[in-house]
Amino acid sequence: MQQRLSRYLQALSDAKTHSEEQIRLLEGEGRQDEANLEKVRRNVYDIFTALANADAAQARKEADPAEAFGRLHAIRLDRFPEPWRQRLQKAAAHGDVITQTIEEAKLKTAARIWALFQETEETL
């Protein structure tokens, strides 16, 4: 489990680093709205890093930690973004383009994280 977790956490860290580079670039170009949206993405990477560490700690208590982590974190990746999906629906219904854009960014980032998780789980 530890190798898989390390690969996954490294992938999240790399994505966060890329996001931070984008923030600096966008701010340097005076594109503050886009930089702020990138900050939202960076925060999602931070959230899922913390969740992965919490799931790993829980998995270590089970008989098969690798299986437990995969199961626990897959559930987390599916359920955690649900409030974001609900806010997106409400924002779309009310024509709130700003909230809609933010929630879409969060959900797209969560989808990227799901893909990273699947890639690192498949790599042995």
XYZ file of C-alpha atoms in Angstrom:
124
model
C 0.000 0.000 0.000
C 2.762 2.410 0.887
C 4.245 2.461 -2.616
C 0.848 3.062 -4.200
C 0.066 5.772 -1.671
C 3.432 7.411 -2.266
C 2.882 7.414 -6.052
C -0.590 8.865 -5.621
C 0.542 11.551 -3.173
C 3.418 12.423 -5.512
C 1.005 12.735 -8.439
C -1.176 15.063 -6.347
C 1.884 17.066 -5.311
C 3.030 17.373 -8.936
C -0.425 18.565 -9.994
C -0.464 21.098 -7.161
C 2.996 22.348 -8.145
C 1.830 22.787 -11.740
C -1.221 24.661 -10.456
C 0.969 26.984 -8.362
C 3.125 27.699 -11.425
C -0.022 28.567 -13.380
C -1.143 30.922 -10.603
C 2.182 32.788 -10.706
C 2.064 32.996 -14.497
C -1.529 34.232 -14.588
C -0.951 36.784 -11.840
C 2.175 37.978 -13.634
C 0.073 38.570 -16.728
C -2.549 40.449 -14.720
C -5.166 37.731 -15.247
C -6.413 37.712 -11.663
C -9.800 36.067 -12.290
C -8.115 33.099 -13.967
C -5.495 32.974 -11.210
C -8.259 32.872 -8.597
C -9.908 29.976 -10.414
C -6.569 28.159 -10.469
C -6.330 28.734 -6.706
C -9.635 26.872 -6.365
C -8.097 23.949 -8.266
C -4.988 24.038 -6.075
C -7.162 23.915 -2.973
C -8.950 20.816 -4.286
C -5.559 19.093 -4.617
C -4.820 20.041 -0.989
C -8.186 18.688 0.166
C -7.699 15.335 -1.543
C -4.138 15.040 -0.239
C -5.487 15.380 3.308
C -8.295 12.922 2.564
C -5.840 10.394 1.105
C -3.719 10.578 4.250
C -6.802 10.103 6.440
C -7.966 7.145 4.347
C -4.483 5.610 4.491
C -4.426 5.916 8.275
C -7.795 4.170 8.469
C -6.701 1.481 5.984
C -3.620 0.619 8.063
C -5.991 -0.625 10.790
C -7.492 -3.273 8.484
C -6.216 -6.741 7.590
C -5.458 -5.841 3.958
C -4.379 -2.178 4.002
C -3.851 -1.921 0.223
C -7.344 -3.189 -0.565
C -8.837 -1.086 2.223
C -7.178 2.111 0.990
C -8.331 1.522 -2.571
C -11.879 0.878 -1.406
C -12.033 3.737 1.121
C -10.533 6.331 -1.160
C -12.651 5.317 -4.158
C -15.740 5.870 -2.019
C -14.341 9.206 -0.857
C -13.607 10.319 -4.421
C -17.180 9.522 -5.381
C -18.996 11.020 -2.409
C -16.913 14.030 -1.363
C -17.752 16.165 -4.444
C -21.513 15.658 -4.045
C -22.097 19.081 -2.391
C -20.199 20.648 -5.305
C -22.524 18.907 -7.768
C -25.545 20.175 -5.836
C -24.219 23.767 -5.755
C -23.553 23.552 -9.491
C -27.153 22.518 -10.155
C -28.516 25.340 -7.994
C -26.194 27.892 -9.584
C -27.213 26.778 -13.070
C -30.881 26.975 -12.124
C -30.455 30.538 -10.823
C -28.141 31.770 -13.567
C -25.242 32.277 -11.131
C -22.386 32.046 -13.618
C -19.619 32.744 -11.085
C -20.641 29.958 -8.695
C -21.262 27.689 -11.648
C -17.730 28.298 -12.959
C -16.179 27.658 -9.539
C -18.117 24.440 -8.958
C -17.295 23.211 -12.469
C -13.604 23.836 -11.776
C -13.810 21.855 -8.533
C -15.584 18.954 -10.221
C -13.185 18.862 -13.173
C -10.259 18.849 -10.757
C -11.868 16.039 -8.751
C -12.264 14.094 -12.015
C -8.545 14.610 -12.752
C -7.728 13.382 -9.257
C -9.911 10.298 -9.814
C -7.897 9.592 -12.984
C -4.610 10.023 -11.083
C -5.853 7.657 -8.396
C -6.836 5.030 -10.943
C -3.474 5.341 -12.710
C -1.501 4.936 -9.489
C -3.678 2.040 -8.327
C -3.121 0.211 -11.612
C 0.652 0.719 -11.576
C 2.325 -2.025 -9.606
